[in-house]
Tab-separated table of C-alpha atoms in Angstrom:
chain	number	residue	atom	x	y	z
P	1	MET	CA	62.659	107.733	-53.703
P	2	THR	CA	58.921	107.153	-54.181
P	3	ALA	CA	56.250	109.524	-54.516
P	4	ALA	CA	54.691	108.242	-51.015
P	5	GLY	CA	57.954	109.122	-49.308
P	6	ARG	CA	60.364	106.890	-47.344
P	7	VAL	CA	60.000	106.620	-43.685
P	8	ALA	CA	62.864	104.889	-41.489
P	9	VAL	CA	61.302	103.589	-38.276
P	10	VAL	CA	63.614	102.796	-35.304
P	11	GLU	CA	61.922	100.986	-32.491
P	12	ASP	CA	63.361	98.079	-30.283
P	13	ASP	CA	59.881	96.708	-29.457
P	14	ALA	CA	59.331	93.947	-32.200
P	15	ALA	CA	55.537	93.824	-31.770
P	16	LEU	CA	55.177	97.603	-32.016
P	17	LEU	CA	57.593	97.749	-34.703
P	18	ASP	CA	55.188	95.379	-36.807
P	19	GLN	CA	52.265	97.479	-35.577
P	20	LEU	CA	53.850	100.634	-36.902
P	21	ASP	CA	54.960	98.984	-40.303
P	22	TRP	CA	51.315	97.841	-40.681
P	23	ALA	CA	49.791	101.221	-39.806
P	24	LEU	CA	52.212	103.198	-42.152
P	25	ARG	CA	52.685	101.003	-45.023
P	26	GLY	CA	49.761	102.010	-46.911
P	27	HIS	CA	50.989	105.806	-46.763
P	28	PHE	CA	54.660	105.508	-46.935
P	29	GLU	CA	57.495	103.102	-47.847
P	30	VAL	CA	58.781	101.914	-44.551
P	31	LEU	CA	62.191	101.058	-43.507
P	32	ALA	CA	62.631	99.315	-40.137
P	33	ALA	CA	65.416	99.075	-37.520
P	34	ARG	CA	65.429	97.621	-34.002
P	35	ASN	CA	68.597	99.529	-32.627
P	36	ALA	CA	70.649	102.487	-32.965
P	37	ASP	CA	73.271	100.881	-35.137
P	38	GLU	CA	70.676	99.467	-37.465
P	39	GLY	CA	69.075	102.938	-37.739
P	40	ARG	CA	72.428	104.495	-38.690
P	41	ALA	CA	72.710	101.936	-41.413
P	42	LEU	CA	69.512	103.045	-42.913
P	43	LEU	CA	71.116	106.336	-43.780
P	44	ASP	CA	72.487	104.673	-47.051
P	45	GLN	CA	68.953	104.140	-48.293
P	46	GLU	CA	68.249	107.946	-47.898
P	47	PRO	CA	64.942	107.912	-46.033
P	48	GLU	CA	63.218	111.362	-46.076
P	49	VAL	CA	61.699	111.059	-42.497
P	50	PHE	CA	62.928	109.169	-39.399
P	51	LEU	CA	60.676	108.026	-36.605
P	52	VAL	CA	62.924	107.291	-33.800
P	53	ASP	CA	62.317	105.797	-30.336
P	54	LEU	CA	64.538	107.232	-27.520
P	55	ARG	CA	65.347	104.336	-25.479
P	56	LEU	CA	67.211	102.009	-27.732
P	57	PRO	CA	69.775	99.228	-27.594
P	58	PRO	CA	72.500	98.620	-26.700
P	59	SER	CA	72.301	100.857	-23.736
P	60	ASN	CA	68.455	101.148	-23.553
P	61	GLU	CA	68.907	104.624	-22.279
P	62	ALA	CA	67.178	107.814	-23.643
P	63	GLU	CA	70.520	109.021	-24.360
P	64	GLU	CA	71.068	106.486	-27.049
P	65	GLY	CA	68.175	107.977	-28.890
P	66	LEU	CA	69.562	111.375	-28.630
P	67	ALA	CA	72.902	110.150	-29.927
P	68	LEU	CA	71.232	108.590	-32.915
P	69	ILE	CA	69.440	111.875	-33.756
P	70	ARG	CA	72.870	113.657	-33.585
P	71	SER	CA	74.283	111.038	-35.980
P	72	ILE	CA	71.438	111.526	-38.462
P	73	ARG	CA	71.686	115.344	-38.334
P	74	GLN	CA	75.474	115.130	-38.855
P	75	ALA	CA	75.323	112.807	-41.842
P	76	ARG	CA	72.084	114.365	-43.153
P	77	PRO	CA	71.595	118.011	-42.058
P	78	ASP	CA	68.224	118.374	-43.934
P	79	ALA	CA	66.868	115.013	-42.424
P	80	THR	CA	63.424	115.405	-40.655
P	81	ILE	CA	63.112	113.524	-37.474
P	82	VAL	CA	60.144	112.644	-35.336
P	83	VAL	CA	60.716	111.210	-32.040
P	84	MET	CA	58.332	108.774	-30.017
P	85	SER	CA	59.003	107.736	-26.513
P	86	GLY	CA	57.210	106.481	-23.383
P	87	GLU	CA	59.112	109.020	-21.204
P	88	THR	CA	56.889	111.128	-18.982
P	89	ASP	CA	59.478	113.671	-18.079
P	90	ARG	CA	59.042	116.562	-20.411
P	91	ARG	CA	62.538	117.444	-20.378
P	92	TRP	CA	63.343	114.513	-22.880
P	93	ALA	CA	60.846	115.929	-25.490
P	94	LEU	CA	62.760	119.386	-25.087
P	95	LYS	CA	66.095	117.687	-25.478
P	96	ALA	CA	64.996	115.829	-28.520
P	97	LEU	CA	63.801	119.131	-30.070
P	98	GLU	CA	66.964	120.831	-29.034
P	99	HIS	CA	68.846	118.066	-30.928
P	100	GLY	CA	66.871	118.725	-34.165
P	101	ALA	CA	63.780	116.790	-33.975
P	102	PHE	CA	60.749	118.068	-35.855
P	103	ASP	CA	58.071	116.616	-33.465
P	104	PHE	CA	57.780	114.589	-30.433
P	105	PHE	CA	55.125	111.692	-29.667
P	106	ARG	CA	54.436	110.179	-26.265
P	107	LYS	CA	53.488	106.433	-26.319
P	108	PRO	CA	50.981	104.916	-26.813
P	109	LEU	CA	50.610	106.415	-30.251
P	110	ASP	CA	47.477	107.466	-32.062
P	111	ARG	CA	47.608	105.931	-35.564
P	112	GLY	CA	45.753	108.766	-37.430
P	113	GLU	CA	47.754	111.400	-35.655
P	114	LEU	CA	51.030	109.772	-36.407
P	115	VAL	CA	50.092	109.442	-40.009
P	116	LEU	CA	49.254	113.166	-40.353
P	117	VAL	CA	52.300	114.406	-38.585
P	118	LEU	CA	54.567	112.101	-40.697
P	119	LYS	CA	52.880	113.489	-43.794
P	120	ARG	CA	53.571	117.114	-42.570
P	121	ALA	CA	57.280	116.081	-41.754
P	122	LEU	CA	57.501	114.582	-45.235
P	123	GLU	CA	56.134	117.789	-46.696
P	124	ARG	CA	58.511	119.812	-44.698
P	125	HIS	CA	61.479	117.710	-45.912
P	126	ARG	CA	60.483	118.201	-49.474
P	127	ILE	CA	60.125	121.993	-49.078
P	128	LEU	CA	63.608	122.226	-47.669
P	129	GLN	CA	64.968	120.262	-50.603
P	130	GLU	CA	63.148	122.445	-52.997
P	131	ASN	CA	64.433	125.616	-51.095
P	132	ARG	CA	67.836	124.090	-51.309
P	133	ALA	CA	67.607	123.490	-55.076
P	134	LEU	CA	66.349	127.209	-55.621
P	135	ARG	CA	68.944	128.525	-53.522
P	136	GLU	CA	71.484	126.743	-55.512
P	137	GLU	CA	69.961	127.954	-58.697
P	138	VAL	CA	70.062	131.550	-57.261
P	139	PHE	CA	73.678	131.160	-56.323
P	140	ARG	CA	74.491	129.960	-59.781
P	141	SER	CA	72.843	132.931	-61.548
P	142	GLN	CA	74.269	135.500	-59.029
P	143	SER	CA	77.773	134.194	-58.533
P	144	TYR	CA	81.016	133.801	-60.304
P	145	GLU	CA	83.036	130.946	-59.204
P	146	GLU	CA	82.896	131.422	-55.352
P	147	LEU	CA	82.301	135.089	-55.632
P	148	VAL	CA	78.704	135.744	-54.686
P	149	GLY	CA	76.771	139.054	-55.591
P	150	ALA	CA	74.276	140.558	-57.848
P	151	SER	CA	75.008	144.331	-57.376
P	152	ALA	CA	76.177	146.649	-59.895
P	153	GLY	CA	79.752	146.593	-58.530
P	154	MET	CA	79.951	142.665	-58.480
P	155	ARG	CA	78.601	142.273	-61.881
P	156	ARG	CA	81.077	144.716	-63.194
P	157	LEU	CA	83.716	142.716	-61.401
P	158	PHE	CA	82.543	139.379	-62.840
P	159	ALA	CA	82.570	140.756	-66.346
P	160	ALA	CA	86.195	142.072	-66.065
P	161	ILE	CA	87.412	138.750	-64.741
P	162	GLU	CA	85.797	137.021	-67.604
P	163	ARG	CA	87.368	139.453	-70.038
P	164	ILE	CA	90.864	139.394	-68.818
P	165	ALA	CA	91.134	135.732	-67.299
P	166	ALA	CA	92.495	134.215	-70.616
P	167	SER	CA	95.352	136.818	-70.918
P	168	ASP	CA	98.604	136.560	-69.079
P	169	ALA	CA	98.537	140.042	-68.069
P	170	THR	CA	99.606	140.888	-64.462
P	171	VAL	CA	96.577	142.010	-62.346
P	172	LEU	CA	96.375	144.106	-59.233
P	173	VAL	CA	93.368	143.379	-56.930
P	174	VAL	CA	92.698	146.184	-54.668
P	175	GLY	CA	90.106	146.306	-51.859
P	176	GLU	CA	89.799	146.355	-47.948
P	177	SER	CA	90.786	143.258	-46.007
P	178	GLY	CA	88.063	140.708	-46.054
P	179	THR	CA	86.635	141.572	-49.319
P	180	GLY	CA	87.555	138.422	-51.132
P	181	LYS	CA	90.812	139.343	-53.016
P	182	GLU	CA	92.141	135.570	-52.936
P	183	LEU	CA	88.853	134.475	-54.426
P	184	VAL	CA	89.240	136.969	-57.304
P	185	ALA	CA	92.841	135.417	-57.877
P	186	ARG	CA	91.504	131.935	-57.765
P	187	SER	CA	88.690	132.725	-60.365
P	188	LEU	CA	91.297	134.262	-62.777
P	189	HIS	CA	93.274	131.191	-62.346
P	190	ARG	CA	90.462	128.656	-62.912
P	191	LYS	CA	89.287	130.589	-66.054
P	192	SER	CA	92.819	130.792	-67.521
P	193	SER	CA	94.811	128.333	-69.698
P	194	ARG	CA	96.977	127.872	-66.649
P	195	SER	CA	94.205	126.177	-64.714
P	196	GLY	CA	95.799	122.896	-64.916
P	197	GLY	CA	98.917	124.267	-63.236
P	198	PRO	CA	99.434	125.224	-59.650
P	199	PHE	CA	98.059	128.164	-57.722
P	200	VAL	CA	100.215	129.382	-55.054
P	201	ALA	CA	99.112	131.945	-52.592
P	202	VAL	CA	101.443	133.999	-50.392
P	203	ASN	CA	100.820	136.768	-47.954
P	204	GLY	CA	103.502	139.347	-48.094
P	205	SER	CA	102.689	140.618	-44.483
P	206	ALA	CA	102.948	137.187	-42.978
P	207	LEU	CA	106.659	136.744	-44.265
P	208	PRO	CA	109.249	137.713	-41.815
P	209	GLU	CA	111.590	140.305	-43.259
P	210	THR	CA	114.468	138.056	-42.874
P	211	LEU	CA	113.019	135.188	-44.663
P	212	ALA	CA	110.929	136.879	-47.314
P	213	GLU	CA	113.378	136.795	-49.945
P	214	SER	CA	114.132	133.091	-49.364
P	215	GLU	CA	110.300	132.317	-49.237
P	216	LEU	CA	109.571	134.161	-52.596
P	217	PHE	CA	112.694	133.174	-54.523
P	218	GLY	CA	114.198	129.954	-52.806
P	219	HIS	CA	117.721	129.448	-51.483
P	220	GLU	CA	120.696	127.061	-51.807
P	221	ARG	CA	122.228	124.928	-49.162
P	222	GLY	CA	124.420	126.884	-46.790
P	223	ALA	CA	123.054	130.272	-47.971
P	224	PHE	CA	122.448	131.317	-44.443
P	225	THR	CA	122.324	129.766	-40.928
P	226	GLY	CA	119.710	127.069	-40.984
P	227	ALA	CA	119.842	126.441	-44.532
P	228	VAL	CA	120.637	122.647	-44.490
P	229	GLY	CA	119.257	122.024	-48.018
P	230	SER	CA	118.184	123.628	-51.160
P	231	LYS	CA	114.617	124.836	-51.195
P	232	PRO	CA	112.558	126.425	-54.160
P	233	GLY	CA	110.639	129.533	-53.571
P	234	LYS	CA	106.964	130.486	-54.254
P	235	PHE	CA	108.007	131.552	-57.834
P	236	GLU	CA	109.348	128.254	-58.822
P	237	LEU	CA	106.408	126.371	-57.112
P	238	ALA	CA	104.077	128.336	-59.227
P	239	HIS	CA	105.665	127.546	-62.484
P	240	ARG	CA	103.217	127.231	-65.395
P	241	GLY	CA	100.552	128.382	-63.023
P	242	THR	CA	99.458	131.431	-61.043
P	243	LEU	CA	101.197	133.110	-58.180
P	244	PHE	CA	99.038	135.222	-55.927
P	245	LEU	CA	101.032	137.942	-53.912
P	246	ASP	CA	98.776	139.430	-51.344
P	247	GLU	CA	99.750	142.446	-49.271
P	248	VAL	CA	102.376	143.381	-51.840
P	249	ALA	CA	102.857	146.816	-50.244
P	250	THR	CA	104.396	145.415	-46.903
P	251	LEU	CA	107.373	143.875	-48.879
P	252	SER	CA	110.791	145.543	-48.044
P	253	PRO	CA	112.559	147.716	-50.555
P	254	ALA	CA	115.175	144.897	-51.167
P	255	VAL	CA	112.452	142.239	-51.910
P	256	GLN	CA	110.699	144.854	-54.050
P	257	ALA	CA	113.566	145.230	-56.152
P	258	LYS	CA	114.144	141.593	-56.589
P	259	LEU	CA	110.404	141.002	-57.401
P	260	LEU	CA	110.605	143.849	-60.226
P	261	ARG	CA	113.598	142.105	-61.803
P	262	SER	CA	111.797	138.672	-61.615
P	263	ILE	CA	108.722	139.911	-63.345
P	264	GLU	CA	110.674	141.562	-66.033
P	265	THR	CA	113.218	138.788	-66.822
P	266	ARG	CA	110.768	135.890	-66.114
P	267	GLU	CA	113.593	134.400	-64.013
P	268	VAL	CA	114.468	133.975	-60.269
P	269	GLU	CA	117.779	133.688	-58.513
P	270	ARG	CA	117.766	131.753	-55.198
P	271	VAL	CA	119.525	133.283	-52.018
P	272	GLY	CA	123.037	131.959	-52.216
P	273	GLY	CA	122.492	130.869	-55.717
P	274	ARG	CA	124.604	131.623	-58.919
P	275	ARG	CA	122.427	130.815	-61.951
P	276	PRO	CA	119.099	132.318	-62.944
P	277	ILE	CA	116.159	129.876	-63.007
P	278	PRO	CA	113.336	130.475	-65.584
P	279	VAL	CA	109.958	130.781	-64.260
P	280	ASP	CA	106.593	130.864	-66.174
P	281	ILE	CA	104.015	132.507	-64.110
P	282	ARG	CA	101.113	134.674	-64.108
P	283	LEU	CA	101.228	137.188	-61.222
P	284	VAL	CA	98.072	138.476	-59.502
P	285	ALA	CA	99.157	140.971	-56.815
P	286	ALA	CA	96.786	142.419	-54.154
P	287	SER	CA	96.845	145.254	-51.607
P	288	ASN	CA	94.215	146.811	-49.186
P	289	GLU	CA	96.327	149.933	-49.112
P	290	GLU	CA	96.581	152.775	-51.749
P	291	LEU	CA	99.742	151.944	-53.497
P	292	GLU	CA	100.033	155.425	-55.125
P	293	ALA	CA	100.062	156.859	-51.781
P	294	ARG	CA	102.802	154.668	-50.620
P	295	VAL	CA	104.854	155.586	-53.840
P	296	ALA	CA	104.366	159.124	-52.994
P	297	ALA	CA	105.652	158.415	-49.528
P	298	GLY	CA	108.649	156.688	-50.887
P	299	SER	CA	108.013	153.325	-49.305
P	300	PHE	CA	106.905	151.498	-52.491
P	301	ARG	CA	109.075	151.586	-55.828
P	302	GLU	CA	107.465	153.579	-58.577
P	303	ASP	CA	108.592	151.256	-61.307
P	304	LEU	CA	107.147	148.177	-59.581
P	305	PHE	CA	103.907	149.909	-58.977
P	306	TYR	CA	103.651	150.679	-62.809
P	307	ARG	CA	104.676	147.099	-63.541
P	308	ILE	CA	102.053	145.490	-61.538
P	309	ASN	CA	99.427	148.213	-62.268
P	310	THR	CA	98.649	146.661	-65.855
P	311	VAL	CA	95.139	145.572	-65.062
P	312	VAL	CA	93.422	146.636	-61.889
P	313	LEU	CA	90.273	145.071	-60.412
P	314	GLN	CA	88.555	146.781	-57.594
P	315	LEU	CA	86.651	144.893	-54.964
P	316	PRO	CA	84.048	146.867	-53.244
P	317	ALA	CA	83.539	146.820	-49.436
P	318	LEU	CA	80.496	145.068	-48.051
P	319	ARG	CA	79.022	148.324	-46.845
P	320	ASP	CA	79.003	149.513	-50.440
P	321	ARG	CA	76.996	146.473	-51.710
P	322	LEU	CA	74.390	146.032	-48.893
P	323	ASP	CA	71.841	144.853	-51.597
P	324	ASP	CA	74.029	141.370	-51.708
P	325	LEU	CA	73.603	140.847	-47.915
P	326	PRO	CA	70.615	138.440	-48.047
P	327	LEU	CA	72.137	136.544	-50.854
P	328	LEU	CA	75.546	136.390	-49.088
P	329	VAL	CA	73.843	135.327	-45.563
P	330	SER	CA	71.803	132.514	-47.502
P	331	PHE	CA	74.881	131.446	-49.302
P	332	PHE	CA	76.979	131.121	-46.019
P	333	ALA	CA	74.202	129.503	-44.032
P	334	ALA	CA	73.738	126.815	-46.521
P	335	ARG	CA	77.628	126.093	-46.859
P	336	LEU	CA	78.406	126.232	-43.269
P	337	GLY	CA	75.355	124.395	-42.433
P	338	GLU	CA	76.469	121.553	-44.690
P	339	ARG	CA	80.039	121.619	-43.313
P	340	HIS	CA	79.104	121.524	-39.700
P	341	GLY	CA	76.121	118.943	-40.165
P	342	ARG	CA	73.338	121.548	-39.454
P	343	VAL	CA	70.135	122.662	-40.961
P	344	PRO	CA	70.841	125.948	-42.701
P	345	LYS	CA	69.707	128.811	-40.504
P	346	ARG	CA	67.074	131.214	-41.505
P	347	PHE	CA	67.710	134.925	-40.710
P	348	SER	CA	64.669	137.020	-39.868
P	349	PRO	CA	63.780	140.266	-41.538
P	350	ALA	CA	64.700	142.039	-38.363
P	351	VAL	CA	68.141	140.665	-38.209
P	352	LEU	CA	68.797	141.567	-41.822
P	353	ASP	CA	67.646	145.039	-41.048
P	354	LEU	CA	70.328	145.289	-38.348
P	355	PHE	CA	72.964	143.724	-40.736
P	356	ARG	CA	72.169	146.678	-43.030
P	357	SER	CA	73.085	149.122	-40.366
P	358	HIS	CA	76.248	147.482	-39.127
P	359	PRO	CA	79.656	148.930	-40.264
P	360	TRP	CA	81.088	145.535	-41.462
P	361	ARG	CA	84.755	146.655	-40.879
P	362	GLY	CA	85.657	143.103	-41.720
P	363	ASN	CA	83.675	142.827	-44.822
P	364	VAL	CA	82.592	139.575	-46.065
P	365	ARG	CA	84.998	137.624	-44.038
P	366	GLU	CA	83.356	139.148	-40.831
P	367	LEU	CA	79.799	138.176	-42.090
P	368	GLN	CA	81.190	134.629	-42.858
P	369	HIS	CA	82.525	134.167	-39.365
P	370	LEU	CA	79.378	135.551	-37.791
P	371	VAL	CA	77.066	133.206	-39.719
P	372	GLU	CA	79.354	130.272	-38.814
P	373	MET	CA	79.190	131.218	-35.098
P	374	LEU	CA	75.341	131.382	-35.191
P	375	THR	CA	75.158	128.041	-37.121
P	376	LEU	CA	77.175	126.253	-34.262
P	377	MET	CA	75.868	128.117	-31.193
P	378	VAL	CA	72.026	128.756	-31.928
P	379	ASP	CA	69.865	125.713	-31.609
P	380	GLU	CA	66.584	127.237	-33.173
P	381	GLU	CA	66.228	127.285	-36.921
P	382	GLU	CA	65.688	131.010	-37.160
P	383	ILE	CA	68.012	133.729	-36.200
P	384	LEU	CA	66.383	136.409	-34.342
P	385	PRO	CA	67.825	139.694	-33.102
P	386	ARG	CA	68.311	138.217	-29.463
P	387	HIS	CA	70.846	135.768	-30.953
P	388	LEU	CA	73.097	138.477	-32.208
P	389	PRO	CA	76.387	139.600	-30.399
P	390	GLY	CA	76.139	142.843	-28.385
P	391	SER	CA	77.703	144.961	-31.322
P	392	PHE	CA	74.401	144.633	-32.997
P	393	ASP	CA	72.277	146.128	-30.273
P	394	ASN	CA	71.084	149.369	-31.859
P	395	ARG	CA	68.617	150.185	-29.044
P	396	SER	CA	70.837	152.794	-27.587
P	397	ARG	CA	72.433	154.033	-30.733
P	398	PRO	CA	71.934	157.835	-30.865
P	399	LEU	CA	70.341	159.447	-33.757
P	400	ALA	CA	72.241	162.482	-35.465
P	401	LEU	CA	69.537	165.082	-35.466
P	402	GLU	CA	71.360	168.211	-34.665
P	403	GLY	CA	70.936	170.863	-37.531
P	404	LEU	CA	68.078	169.160	-39.244
P	405	PRO	CA	64.871	170.902	-39.940
P	406	LEU	CA	62.166	170.097	-37.166
P	407	ALA	CA	59.984	167.964	-39.655
P	408	GLU	CA	62.899	165.895	-40.773
P	409	ALA	CA	64.241	165.393	-37.117
P	410	VAL	CA	60.876	164.342	-35.891
P	411	ALA	CA	60.361	161.845	-38.817
P	412	ARG	CA	63.937	160.289	-38.096
P	413	PHE	CA	63.348	160.094	-34.327
P	414	GLU	CA	59.981	158.441	-34.878
P	415	LYS	CA	61.411	155.992	-37.413
P	416	GLY	CA	64.339	155.077	-34.891
P	417	LEU	CA	61.676	154.458	-32.142
P	418	LEU	CA	59.749	152.203	-34.447
P	419	GLU	CA	62.876	150.295	-35.712
P	420	GLY	CA	64.165	149.807	-32.206
P	421	ALA	CA	60.741	148.412	-30.787
P	422	ILE	CA	60.463	146.123	-33.893
P	423	SER	CA	64.036	144.976	-33.250
P	424	ARG	CA	63.494	144.270	-29.666
P	425	SER	CA	60.199	142.305	-30.557
P	426	ASP	CA	62.140	140.021	-32.909
P	427	GLY	CA	60.170	141.403	-35.863
P	428	VAL	CA	56.722	141.015	-34.395
P	429	LYS	CA	55.168	144.264	-35.039
P	430	SER	CA	52.045	143.623	-32.992
P	431	HIS	CA	54.285	143.292	-30.071
P	432	ALA	CA	56.286	146.423	-31.038
P	433	ALA	CA	52.986	148.219	-31.289
P	434	THR	CA	51.958	147.088	-27.639
P	435	ALA	CA	55.393	148.391	-26.330
P	436	LEU	CA	54.926	151.698	-27.883
P	437	GLY	CA	51.201	152.106	-26.824
P	438	LEU	CA	50.074	152.055	-30.285
P	439	ASP	CA	46.872	150.445	-31.699
P	440	ALA	CA	47.042	148.151	-34.843
P	441	ASN	CA	45.782	150.703	-37.271
P	442	GLN	CA	48.434	153.346	-35.930
P	443	MET	CA	51.094	150.881	-36.287
P	444	LYS	CA	50.180	149.964	-39.822
P	445	TYR	CA	49.951	153.637	-40.789
P	446	LEU	CA	53.517	154.352	-39.359
P	447	CYS	CA	55.141	151.160	-40.860
P	448	ARG	CA	53.742	152.195	-44.268
P	449	LYS	CA	54.966	155.699	-43.747
P	450	TYR	CA	58.391	154.557	-43.091
P	451	GLY	CA	58.794	151.544	-45.232
P	452	LEU	CA	59.157	149.238	-42.431
């Protein structure tokens, strides 16, 4: 990669291609292609900017250029693409921008303007690359394995994982659904001396009661109808590795009894089997329920509870670590953008404000799914409040003012009006001020007063 920057020019007109090569060569390293297939082949040379005609062979239709843009963005989500075309219909320019083009030129081209725009495109590409490197550095400094967070609760969790990973102690991970309990188990496995062995995950709530014993401990041929052959269970499959048993509270009393025996003896006995099979595993159990309450209710064995309660790791709910929201959003935007061949979305401050007031009943998993949906469904690079599902519309959310002193109730109501207007204006405070009938000085004063 040269300091001048590498530009790929895809143009089927040989004379124009030579002119562009001559005009740009003093400013950039130029790679040339005369059709869509040759343009795709240039991806291997990692150009920083693409200058693409729309009507290209073999079809010579504008859709050919759009298909090339899609191919470039899928292979290189951070590529910067400038489109040139002789089309007079404005809809083609809009389509090119919708497909991810940075800018659009109508032929004939002005050489000085073209060089200026390509330099801007190159600068944008390099800024995106630098931002990506900075994000990765932030993720490395504020994450542990695939767990992301810088809040006090997450830092305590990372320290606890580091402290106990090397041991073979049984671990109980507790936390609400969607908080990342399996990620904790995988981190424990990768940091342990068993990292070279298997990691086997099983969800207790997904096991049919009639098959749970067979799935966990295996069965011999003929043990029950349909058992046409012998099959090892999850314990055997996890031999010399880690077994992650999620939703342990949902196991039946009979399976709980057999689980306790296997933990204590380090042996399993298959359904229909007559001999014990030694197993060497590290057990990580997890639950989103209060196991002590289940013990008190008589639905979970007390002796099993004390056996798996050796070391307890608590995963905080997302609503209890809202300071991690911007970091998590950036992490998911970058990872999901790369997975789906899209430029990572930017989330406006107004959107992040709405996120902070959302209940997040599905925790981090809910946030990840939301970011993935927005990555796939929104064409713009910045996510604004209007892009969010209806559940994030706080315009009609009532304020709880009853019983407050008058001054505090008025302040809360005033702040709520400001927040709603700013949200409806996609974070543009001047537009919010106009909607509220405020001048610029009044708006600045109120925003400073309420920290908005």
